[in-house]
């Protein structure tokens, strides 16, 4: 099958600069700087239908178009590589094999938006990815593809790395900007949106690694080509799906957007591991409501997944088998969010530990029927928190109550977890 | 006190930043690597270098999972306790490693070699359960492989 992001990969080692360059790499950058205006590049990305791969799925080109071009002072581009959503490891897989598509994509994005200086914000634990990027940046600079007056075009652009020290909230774009500025990474109020007032008060675009790494192929092959790589007419492009949990062969695979959930699990991850049958999965990382066997044929694309009651998120699919207690899964997920809450706003700081407490009661056999109603209320109320962390945390709780209410009730009626002996 | 060459390195890192405090995480990490953890002395030194108050540094230091404001062992073992690792037995792995070390989760071995901490998703979910020691990630860890790993670390130090 055709691949976009993983096509340069070499088995067991990262691709070299020479290999990437001689196998179609940097063709897009040369094409753009020689024959396209910044607006042409932006238009191509808009026409391609590329939607942000970091979780929210906002159209990438449209995001760029919100940046006012007439404000004085510098503009910034930040590549968000703070990949800390549990169940998500696509950016690691991509960058440990090939850092060059991202570097090329960042330069193209900077050209389109008129940015002189870009940052890559990398999480702690991705030191290998950071080392690859550091090397790629040095090689690209030596080859005149980065730095001053790129390829004689008069356009200049630098990339800096910022390696963080581990905190989930840093992946939220406004918290990320605070972190990058060396401040405590609490989220900022929106509006003003980062496109207008972001890093150090300047217009800022924050894009995910995978979104930016797709840009070179869009420019080299054209928007229509990119669009047509998807599995359905409504979807656009390919997606890195990273599958984990109780499947036979957990893997990060690049597949056409819109491929059915069942096909990904059966066809590309070897189905369930021996002795396991499919019970449920998180379709797009820790903050997305569960899918069940009823969702086997849902096309894994932004709108169809949303229509089916969840979110495509990051494409991190975590699969659970028949022995897994969904109350215990949800408890693990909400505990994560309660711990990672930055504490800035009350609903999140106080609400999440309370939800953890209720789930603990239910899981340990001390739950009562009214706890279900209180949980349901919290699914609504935590939407009033300052940023998307608490609503995200309630995604699995929402899924639990919609698809596994019987299982929750069984805990309460039996006074113990029915999945344990 | 940090050595003079380290001070110079940090000063040039700060000079290259857009604002001083942009370099705060790098400064804290370097000092932590030097002292083993971010000591009170290190907080004051970081503040001096960054032209911040010690309280401003403290506010950052306590925010990050991988900045240690308490003494830790020579090797800090971070065991992922997020969902993919949990589904693959991460919980019992953590308890078993605690057993191997003879300490509770969160404690340091009496010889000062190991500190054991649970941590947030390490982004290695396809090879669960995962743990990290220093900058190195280890995937698909079993009790046996963890035991060998600890032996190796003991021999190396």
Coordinates of C-alpha atoms in Angstrom, one line a residue:
Chain A
X1 CA 0.0 0.0 0.0
X2 CA 1.1 3.5 -0.7
X3 CA 2.5 5.4 2.2
X4 CA 3.3 9.1 2.7
X5 CA 5.0 9.5 6.1
X6 CA 6.6 6.1 6.5
X7 CA 7.7 5.6 2.9
X8 CA 11.3 6.7 3.5
X9 CA 11.7 4.4 6.4
X10 CA 14.6 1.9 6.6
X11 CA 14.4 -1.2 8.7
X12 CA 16.0 -1.0 12.1
X13 CA 17.7 2.5 11.7
X14 CA 16.7 6.1 10.9
X15 CA 16.8 7.2 7.2
X16 CA 19.9 9.3 6.3
X17 CA 19.9 12.8 4.9
X18 CA 21.3 11.5 1.6
X19 CA 18.7 8.8 1.3
X20 CA 15.8 11.2 2.1
X21 CA 17.1 13.8 -0.4
X22 CA 17.7 11.3 -3.2
X23 CA 14.3 9.6 -2.7
X24 CA 12.1 12.6 -3.3
X25 CA 12.9 14.6 -0.1
X26 CA 13.2 18.4 -0.2
X27 CA 11.6 18.4 -3.7
X28 CA 8.6 20.1 -2.3
X29 CA 10.7 22.8 -0.6
X30 CA 12.6 23.5 -3.9
X31 CA 9.3 23.6 -5.8
X32 CA 7.6 26.0 -3.3
X33 CA 10.5 28.4 -3.1
X34 CA 11.1 28.5 -6.9
X35 CA 7.6 28.5 -8.2
X36 CA 5.0 29.2 -5.5
X37 CA 4.1 32.2 -3.5
X38 CA 3.4 31.8 0.3
X39 CA -0.3 32.2 -0.5
X40 CA -0.1 29.4 -3.1
X41 CA 1.4 27.1 -0.4
X42 CA -1.3 28.0 2.1
X43 CA -4.0 27.5 -0.6
X44 CA -2.6 24.1 -1.5
X45 CA -2.8 23.0 2.1
X46 CA -6.4 24.3 2.4
X47 CA -7.4 22.5 -0.8
X48 CA -5.8 19.3 0.4
X49 CA -8.4 19.0 3.2
X50 CA -5.6 18.3 5.7
X51 CA -7.0 18.3 9.2
X52 CA -4.8 18.7 12.3
X53 CA -3.5 15.3 13.4
X54 CA -2.9 16.3 17.1
X55 CA -6.5 15.5 18.3
X56 CA -8.8 18.4 17.5
X57 CA -8.9 17.9 13.7
X58 CA -9.0 21.6 12.8
X59 CA -8.2 22.2 9.1
X60 CA -4.4 23.1 9.0
X61 CA -4.5 25.5 6.1
X62 CA -7.5 27.4 7.6
X63 CA -5.6 27.7 10.9
X64 CA -2.7 29.3 9.0
X65 CA -5.1 31.7 7.3
X66 CA -6.2 33.2 10.7
X67 CA -2.7 34.7 11.2
X68 CA -2.8 38.4 10.4
X69 CA -0.1 39.3 8.0
X70 CA 0.1 43.0 8.7
X71 CA 0.9 43.1 12.4
X72 CA 4.4 44.4 13.4
X73 CA 6.8 42.2 15.2
X74 CA 7.7 38.5 14.8
X75 CA 5.3 35.7 14.1
X76 CA 6.0 32.2 15.4
X77 CA 5.4 28.6 14.5
X78 CA 5.4 25.9 17.1
X79 CA 5.5 22.2 16.3
X80 CA 3.7 20.4 19.1
X81 CA 5.7 17.2 19.9
X82 CA 4.5 16.9 23.5
X83 CA 2.9 13.6 22.7
X84 CA 1.7 12.5 26.2
X85 CA -1.9 11.4 25.4
X86 CA -1.9 7.8 26.8
X87 CA -2.2 5.3 24.0
X88 CA -0.5 7.6 21.5
X89 CA 3.0 7.0 20.1
X90 CA 2.8 7.9 16.5
X91 CA 5.1 11.0 16.6
X92 CA 7.8 8.9 18.3
X93 CA 7.6 6.2 15.6
X94 CA 7.7 8.8 12.9
X95 CA 10.6 10.9 14.3
X96 CA 12.8 7.9 15.4
X97 CA 12.7 6.7 11.8
X98 CA 12.7 10.0 9.8
X99 CA 13.1 13.5 11.2
X100 CA 13.4 15.1 7.7
X101 CA 9.8 15.3 6.6
X102 CA 9.0 17.3 9.7
X103 CA 11.9 19.7 9.1
X104 CA 10.9 20.2 5.5
X105 CA 7.2 20.6 6.5
X106 CA 8.2 23.2 9.1
X107 CA 10.2 25.3 6.6
X108 CA 7.2 25.1 4.1
X109 CA 4.8 26.2 6.9
X110 CA 7.1 29.0 7.9
X111 CA 7.3 30.1 4.3
X112 CA 3.5 30.1 3.9
X113 CA 2.9 32.1 7.1
X114 CA 6.0 34.3 7.0
X115 CA 7.7 33.0 10.1
X116 CA 11.4 33.5 10.7
X117 CA 11.8 31.3 13.8
X118 CA 10.1 28.0 14.6
X119 CA 10.2 25.9 17.7
X120 CA 9.8 22.2 18.1
X121 CA 8.4 21.4 21.6
X122 CA 9.4 17.9 22.5
X123 CA 8.3 15.9 25.5
X124 CA 10.7 14.3 28.0
X125 CA 11.3 10.6 27.1
X126 CA 11.7 11.4 23.3
X127 CA 15.4 12.0 23.6
X128 CA 16.1 9.8 20.5
X129 CA 13.6 11.8 18.4
X130 CA 15.2 15.0 19.7
X131 CA 18.7 13.7 18.7
X132 CA 17.5 12.8 15.2
X133 CA 15.9 16.2 14.8
X134 CA 19.1 18.0 16.0
X135 CA 21.1 16.1 13.4
X136 CA 18.5 16.8 10.7
X137 CA 18.5 20.5 11.5
X138 CA 22.3 20.6 11.3
X139 CA 22.4 18.7 8.0
X140 CA 19.6 20.8 6.4
X141 CA 21.4 24.0 7.5
X142 CA 24.7 22.8 5.9
X143 CA 22.9 22.0 2.7
X144 CA 21.3 25.5 2.5
X145 CA 17.8 24.1 3.1
X146 CA 17.4 25.9 6.5
X147 CA 18.9 29.1 8.0
X148 CA 19.8 32.2 6.0
X149 CA 18.6 32.8 2.5
X150 CA 17.3 29.3 1.8
X151 CA 18.3 28.0 -1.7
X152 CA 19.0 31.6 -2.7
X153 CA 15.3 32.6 -2.4
X154 CA 15.8 35.4 0.1
X155 CA 13.6 33.5 2.6
X156 CA 15.3 32.6 5.9
X157 CA 14.1 30.3 8.7
X158 CA 15.5 28.7 11.9
X159 CA 14.3 25.9 14.0
X160 CA 15.0 25.5 17.8
X161 CA 14.3 22.5 19.9
X162 CA 12.8 22.8 23.4
X163 CA 12.9 19.6 25.4
X164 CA 10.3 19.6 28.2
X165 CA 10.4 17.9 31.6
X166 CA 7.2 15.9 31.6
X167 CA 3.7 17.3 32.1
X168 CA 0.7 16.3 30.0
X169 CA -0.9 19.8 30.1
X170 CA 2.0 21.2 28.1
X171 CA 0.4 19.7 25.0
X172 CA -2.5 22.1 25.3
X173 CA -1.5 24.9 22.9
X174 CA -1.8 27.9 25.2
X175 CA -0.2 26.0 28.1
X176 CA 2.6 25.0 25.7
X177 CA 3.3 28.6 24.9
X178 CA 3.6 29.4 28.6
X179 CA 5.9 26.4 29.0
X180 CA 8.0 27.6 26.1
X181 CA 8.3 31.1 27.6
X182 CA 9.6 29.5 30.8
X183 CA 6.4 30.1 32.8
X184 CA 4.3 27.6 34.7
X185 CA 2.3 25.8 32.0
X186 CA -1.3 26.8 33.0
X187 CA -3.5 27.3 29.9
X188 CA -4.4 30.8 28.8
X189 CA -7.8 32.2 28.2
X190 CA -9.1 32.1 24.6
X191 CA -9.8 34.6 23.0
X192 CA -7.4 36.1 22.1
X193 CA -6.5 33.0 20.0
X194 CA -2.8 32.2 19.4
X195 CA -3.1 33.1 15.7
X196 CA -3.5 36.7 16.8
X197 CA -1.8 36.8 20.2
X198 CA 0.3 33.8 21.1
X199 CA 4.0 33.3 22.0
X200 CA 5.4 36.4 23.6
X201 CA 2.2 38.2 22.4
X202 CA 2.9 37.6 18.7
X203 CA 0.8 35.7 16.2
X204 CA 1.5 32.0 16.6
X205 CA 0.5 28.8 14.9
X206 CA 0.7 25.5 16.8
X207 CA 0.7 22.4 14.6
X208 CA 1.1 18.7 15.4
X209 CA 4.2 16.8 14.2
X210 CA 2.1 14.6 11.9
X211 CA 0.2 17.5 10.3
X212 CA 3.5 19.3 9.5
X213 CA 5.2 16.2 8.2
X214 CA 2.4 15.7 5.7
X215 CA 3.0 19.2 4.1
X216 CA 5.9 18.2 1.8
X217 CA 3.8 15.5 0.0
X218 CA 0.9 17.9 -0.5
X219 CA 3.2 20.4 -2.1
X220 CA 5.2 17.9 -4.2
X221 CA 2.2 15.9 -5.4
X222 CA -0.7 18.4 -5.3
X223 CA -3.7 18.7 -3.0
X224 CA -5.9 16.4 -5.0
X225 CA -3.4 13.6 -4.9
X226 CA -3.2 13.9 -1.1
X227 CA -7.0 13.9 -0.8
X228 CA -7.3 10.8 -2.9
X229 CA -5.1 8.7 -0.7
X230 CA -8.0 8.5 1.8
X231 CA -10.4 5.5 1.9
X232 CA -13.6 7.5 1.4
X233 CA -14.5 10.5 -0.7
X234 CA -15.2 12.6 2.4
X235 CA -11.8 11.9 4.1
X236 CA -8.5 13.5 3.1
X237 CA -5.0 11.8 3.3
X238 CA -3.5 9.1 5.3
X239 CA -3.3 8.8 9.1
X240 CA -0.9 7.2 11.6
X241 CA -2.9 4.8 13.7
X242 CA -1.1 3.6 16.7
X243 CA -2.7 0.5 18.2
X244 CA -2.0 -0.9 21.6
X245 CA -3.6 -3.2 24.2
X246 CA -4.9 -6.7 23.7
X247 CA -4.2 -7.1 20.0
X248 CA -1.9 -9.8 18.5
X249 CA 0.6 -7.3 17.0
X250 CA 0.4 -3.8 18.4
X251 CA 1.8 -1.4 15.8
X252 CA 1.8 2.1 14.5
X253 CA 0.6 1.9 10.9
X254 CA -0.1 4.5 8.2
X255 CA -3.5 3.8 6.7
X256 CA -5.9 5.8 4.6
X257 CA -8.2 7.9 6.7
X258 CA -11.7 6.5 6.6
X259 CA -10.6 2.8 6.9
X260 CA -13.0 0.8 9.1
X261 CA -12.1 0.2 12.7
X262 CA -12.4 -3.6 12.3
X263 CA -10.1 -3.6 9.2
X264 CA -7.4 -1.8 11.2
X265 CA -7.6 -4.3 14.1
X266 CA -8.1 -7.4 12.1
X267 CA -6.1 -6.6 9.0
X268 CA -3.1 -4.6 10.3
X269 CA -2.7 -5.7 13.9
X270 CA -3.3 -9.4 13.5
X271 CA -6.6 -9.3 15.2
X272 CA -6.9 -10.0 18.9
X273 CA -4.2 -11.9 20.8
X274 CA -4.8 -15.6 21.3
X275 CA -7.6 -16.3 23.9
X276 CA -8.9 -12.7 23.6
X277 CA -12.1 -11.4 22.0
X278 CA -12.8 -7.8 21.4
X279 CA -14.8 -6.0 24.0
X280 CA -14.1 -2.3 23.6
X281 CA -11.5 0.2 22.6
X282 CA -10.5 3.9 22.9
X283 CA -10.6 5.0 19.3
X284 CA -8.4 8.0 19.5
X285 CA -6.4 8.2 22.7
X286 CA -7.3 8.4 26.4
X287 CA -9.8 11.2 26.2
X288 CA -12.2 9.7 23.7
X289 CA -15.4 7.8 24.5
X290 CA -15.3 4.0 24.0
X291 CA -16.2 2.1 20.9
X292 CA -17.7 -1.3 21.1
X293 CA -18.2 -4.2 18.7
X294 CA -21.2 -2.2 17.3
X295 CA -18.7 0.3 15.9
X296 CA -16.6 -2.3 14.0
X297 CA -17.6 -0.8 10.6
X298 CA -17.2 2.9 11.5
X299 CA -14.9 4.7 9.0
X300 CA -12.0 6.0 11.1
X301 CA -12.2 9.6 9.9
X302 CA -13.0 12.8 11.9
X303 CA -16.7 13.2 11.1
X304 CA -17.9 9.6 11.0
X305 CA -16.2 8.9 14.4
X306 CA -17.9 12.0 15.8
X307 CA -21.2 10.9 14.4
X308 CA -20.7 7.6 16.1
X309 CA -20.4 9.3 19.5
X310 CA -16.6 9.6 19.9
X311 CA -13.6 11.4 18.5
X312 CA -10.8 10.4 16.2
X313 CA -8.4 12.2 18.5
X314 CA -4.8 11.3 17.9
X315 CA -5.5 7.9 16.3
X316 CA -4.2 6.1 19.3
X317 CA -6.4 3.0 19.5
X318 CA -6.3 1.1 22.8
X319 CA -8.0 -2.3 22.6
X320 CA -9.5 -4.2 25.6
X321 CA -10.6 -7.8 25.6
X322 CA -13.5 -9.7 27.3
X323 CA -11.7 -10.0 30.7
X324 CA -11.2 -6.2 31.1
X325 CA -13.4 -4.4 33.6
X326 CA -14.5 -1.1 32.0
X327 CA -15.0 0.6 35.4
X328 CA -11.3 -0.2 36.2
X329 CA -10.2 1.1 32.7
X330 CA -12.2 4.3 33.3
X331 CA -10.7 4.6 36.8
X332 CA -7.2 4.3 35.4
X333 CA -7.9 7.0 32.8
X334 CA -9.6 9.5 35.2
X335 CA -6.8 9.0 37.8
X336 CA -4.3 10.0 35.1
X337 CA -6.2 13.2 34.3
X338 CA -6.7 14.0 38.0
X339 CA -3.0 13.8 38.5
X340 CA -2.1 15.7 35.4
X341 CA -4.6 18.6 36.1
X342 CA -2.6 21.8 36.5
X343 CA -4.9 22.9 39.3
X344 CA -5.7 26.2 37.7
X345 CA -9.5 26.0 37.7
X346 CA -11.9 24.6 40.3
X347 CA -14.1 22.2 38.2
X348 CA -11.0 20.3 37.0
X349 CA -8.9 20.5 40.2
X350 CA -11.8 19.5 42.5
X351 CA -14.1 17.6 40.1
X352 CA -11.7 15.0 38.8
X353 CA -10.6 13.7 42.2
X354 CA -14.3 13.4 43.1
X355 CA -15.0 11.4 40.0
X356 CA -12.0 9.2 40.8
X357 CA -13.5 8.7 44.3
X358 CA -16.9 7.6 42.9
X359 CA -15.3 5.2 40.5
X360 CA -13.2 3.7 43.3
X361 CA -16.3 3.2 45.3
X362 CA -18.0 1.4 42.5
X363 CA -15.0 -0.7 41.5
X364 CA -14.5 -1.8 45.1
X365 CA -18.1 -2.8 45.6
X366 CA -19.3 0.2 47.6
X367 CA -21.1 2.0 44.9
X368 CA -24.8 2.9 44.9
X369 CA -27.3 3.7 42.1
X370 CA -27.2 7.4 42.9
X371 CA -23.4 7.5 42.0
X372 CA -24.4 6.8 38.4
X373 CA -26.5 9.9 38.4
X374 CA -23.8 12.0 40.0
X375 CA -21.3 10.7 37.4
X376 CA -23.6 11.6 34.6
X377 CA -24.0 15.1 36.0
X378 CA -20.3 15.5 36.1
X379 CA -20.0 14.6 32.4
X380 CA -22.0 17.7 31.8
X381 CA -20.6 20.0 34.5
X382 CA -16.9 19.5 33.8
X383 CA -17.5 21.0 30.4
X384 CA -17.4 24.3 32.3
X385 CA -13.7 24.0 33.1
X386 CA -11.0 26.4 31.8
X387 CA -9.5 24.2 29.1
X388 CA -10.2 20.9 27.4
X389 CA -8.4 18.7 29.9
X390 CA -11.4 18.0 32.2
X391 CA -14.0 17.5 29.3
X392 CA -11.4 15.1 27.8
X393 CA -11.2 13.2 31.1
X394 CA -14.9 12.8 31.1
X395 CA -14.9 11.3 27.6
X396 CA -14.3 7.8 28.9
X397 CA -16.9 8.3 31.7
X398 CA -19.4 9.3 29.1
X399 CA -18.6 6.2 27.1
X400 CA -18.8 4.0 30.2
X401 CA -22.3 5.3 31.1
X402 CA -23.6 5.1 27.5
X403 CA -22.2 1.6 26.5
X404 CA -21.5 -0.2 29.8
X405 CA -24.1 1.0 32.2
X406 CA -25.2 -2.6 32.8
X407 CA -21.6 -3.5 33.8
X408 CA -21.5 -0.5 36.2
X409 CA -24.9 -1.6 37.8
X410 CA -23.6 -5.2 38.1
X411 CA -20.8 -3.8 40.3
X412 CA -23.3 -2.1 42.5
X413 CA -25.8 -5.0 42.7
X414 CA -23.1 -7.6 43.4
X415 CA -21.1 -5.4 45.7
X416 CA -17.9 -6.3 43.9
X417 CA -16.2 -6.2 40.5
X418 CA -17.8 -8.9 38.4
X419 CA -14.6 -9.2 36.3
X420 CA -12.6 -10.4 39.3
X421 CA -13.1 -13.7 41.0
Chain B
X1 CA 28.4 25.4 43.7
X2 CA 28.5 24.4 40.1
X3 CA 31.8 24.3 38.2
X4 CA 32.9 27.4 36.3
X5 CA 32.6 25.8 32.9
X6 CA 29.0 24.7 33.6
X7 CA 28.2 28.2 34.6
X8 CA 29.6 29.5 31.3
X9 CA 27.7 27.0 29.3
X10 CA 24.5 27.9 31.0
X11 CA 25.1 31.6 30.6
X12 CA 25.6 31.2 26.9
X13 CA 22.4 29.0 26.7
X14 CA 20.5 31.8 28.4
X15 CA 22.1 34.5 26.1
X16 CA 20.9 32.5 23.1
X17 CA 17.3 32.4 24.3
X18 CA 14.6 34.9 23.3
X19 CA 14.1 35.8 27.0
X20 CA 16.1 34.5 29.9
X21 CA 13.4 32.4 31.4
X22 CA 12.9 30.5 28.1
X23 CA 16.0 28.6 29.1
X24 CA 14.6 27.8 32.6
X25 CA 13.9 24.1 31.9
X26 CA 17.3 23.5 30.4
X27 CA 19.0 25.2 33.3
X28 CA 17.1 23.1 35.9
X29 CA 17.9 19.9 34.0
X30 CA 21.6 20.7 33.9
X31 CA 21.7 21.6 37.6
X32 CA 19.7 18.4 38.4
X33 CA 22.2 16.3 36.4
X34 CA 25.0 17.9 38.4
X35 CA 23.6 17.5 41.9
X36 CA 21.5 14.4 41.3
X37 CA 18.3 16.3 42.2
X38 CA 17.3 20.0 42.2
X39 CA 18.6 21.0 45.6
X40 CA 17.7 24.2 47.4
X41 CA 21.2 25.5 46.4
X42 CA 20.4 24.6 42.8
X43 CA 17.2 26.5 42.9
X44 CA 19.0 29.6 44.2
X45 CA 21.7 29.2 41.5
X46 CA 19.1 28.8 38.8
X47 CA 17.4 31.9 40.0
X48 CA 20.6 33.8 39.9
X49 CA 21.4 32.7 36.3
X50 CA 17.9 33.3 35.0
X51 CA 17.4 36.6 36.9
X52 CA 14.3 35.2 38.5
X53 CA 13.4 34.9 42.2
X54 CA 14.0 31.5 43.8
X55 CA 10.2 31.3 44.2
X56 CA 9.7 31.7 40.5
X57 CA 12.1 28.8 39.9
X58 CA 10.4 26.8 42.6
X59 CA 7.0 27.4 40.8
X60 CA 8.5 25.8 37.7
X61 CA 10.5 23.0 39.4
X62 CA 7.4 21.7 41.2
X63 CA 5.4 21.6 38.0
X64 CA 7.4 19.1 36.1
X65 CA 7.3 15.3 36.7
X66 CA 10.9 14.8 35.8
X67 CA 12.4 17.6 37.9
X68 CA 13.1 16.2 41.4
X69 CA 12.8 18.5 44.3
X70 CA 13.6 15.7 46.8
X71 CA 16.7 13.5 46.9
X72 CA 16.5 10.5 44.5
X73 CA 18.7 7.5 43.9
X74 CA 21.4 7.3 41.3
X75 CA 19.0 5.7 39.0
X76 CA 15.4 6.8 38.9
X77 CA 13.1 4.1 37.5
X78 CA 9.9 5.6 36.0
X79 CA 7.3 2.9 35.4
X80 CA 4.4 3.9 33.2
X81 CA 1.0 3.6 34.8
X82 CA -1.2 4.9 32.0
X83 CA -3.8 2.9 30.2
X84 CA -1.9 0.8 27.5
X85 CA 0.7 -0.3 30.1
X86 CA -2.0 -0.9 32.7
X87 CA -3.9 -3.2 30.2
X88 CA -0.7 -5.2 29.8
X89 CA 0.1 -5.7 33.4
X90 CA 1.9 -2.5 34.3
X91 CA 0.4 -2.4 37.8
X92 CA 1.8 -5.7 38.9
X93 CA 5.1 -4.9 37.2
X94 CA 5.4 -1.8 39.3
X95 CA 4.6 -3.8 42.5
X96 CA 7.0 -6.6 41.5
X97 CA 9.9 -4.1 40.9
X98 CA 9.2 -2.6 44.3
X99 CA 9.5 -6.2 45.7
X100 CA 12.8 -6.8 43.8
X101 CA 14.2 -3.5 45.3
X102 CA 12.7 -4.1 48.7
X103 CA 11.1 -0.7 48.9
X104 CA 7.7 0.8 48.4
X105 CA 6.7 2.8 45.3
X106 CA 8.0 6.4 45.8
X107 CA 11.0 5.3 47.9
X108 CA 14.7 5.0 47.4
X109 CA 16.8 2.0 48.2
X110 CA 18.9 2.3 51.4
X111 CA 22.1 2.1 49.3
X112 CA 21.0 5.1 47.3
X113 CA 21.0 3.3 44.0
X114 CA 17.4 3.3 42.9
X115 CA 14.3 5.4 43.3
X116 CA 11.0 3.9 42.0
X117 CA 8.3 6.1 40.7
X118 CA 5.1 5.6 38.6
X119 CA 4.8 8.0 35.7
X120 CA 2.6 9.3 32.9
X121 CA 2.5 7.6 29.5
X122 CA 5.9 7.3 28.0
X123 CA 4.6 7.1 24.4
X124 CA 5.8 3.5 23.9
X125 CA 2.3 2.0 24.1
X126 CA 2.9 -0.6 21.4
X127 CA 5.5 -2.3 23.6
X128 CA 3.7 -2.2 26.9
X129 CA 4.5 -2.3 29.8
X130 CA 7.3 0.3 29.5
X131 CA 9.7 1.9 31.9
X132 CA 12.4 4.5 31.7
X133 CA 15.7 4.8 33.5
X134 CA 17.6 8.0 32.7
X135 CA 17.1 8.7 29.0
X136 CA 16.7 5.0 28.1
X137 CA 13.3 3.5 27.4
X138 CA 12.6 -0.2 27.9
X139 CA 9.5 -1.9 26.4
X140 CA 7.6 -5.1 26.8
X141 CA 9.2 -5.4 30.3
X142 CA 8.6 -8.6 32.3
X143 CA 9.6 -9.3 35.9
X144 CA 12.5 -11.3 34.7
X145 CA 13.8 -8.7 32.3
X146 CA 13.3 -6.0 34.9
X147 CA 15.4 -8.1 37.4
X148 CA 18.2 -8.5 34.8
X149 CA 18.1 -4.8 34.1
X150 CA 18.4 -3.9 37.8
X151 CA 21.4 -6.3 38.1
X152 CA 23.1 -4.7 35.1
X153 CA 22.6 -1.2 36.5
X154 CA 24.0 -2.4 39.9
X155 CA 27.1 -3.8 38.1
X156 CA 27.6 -0.7 36.0
X157 CA 27.6 1.7 39.0

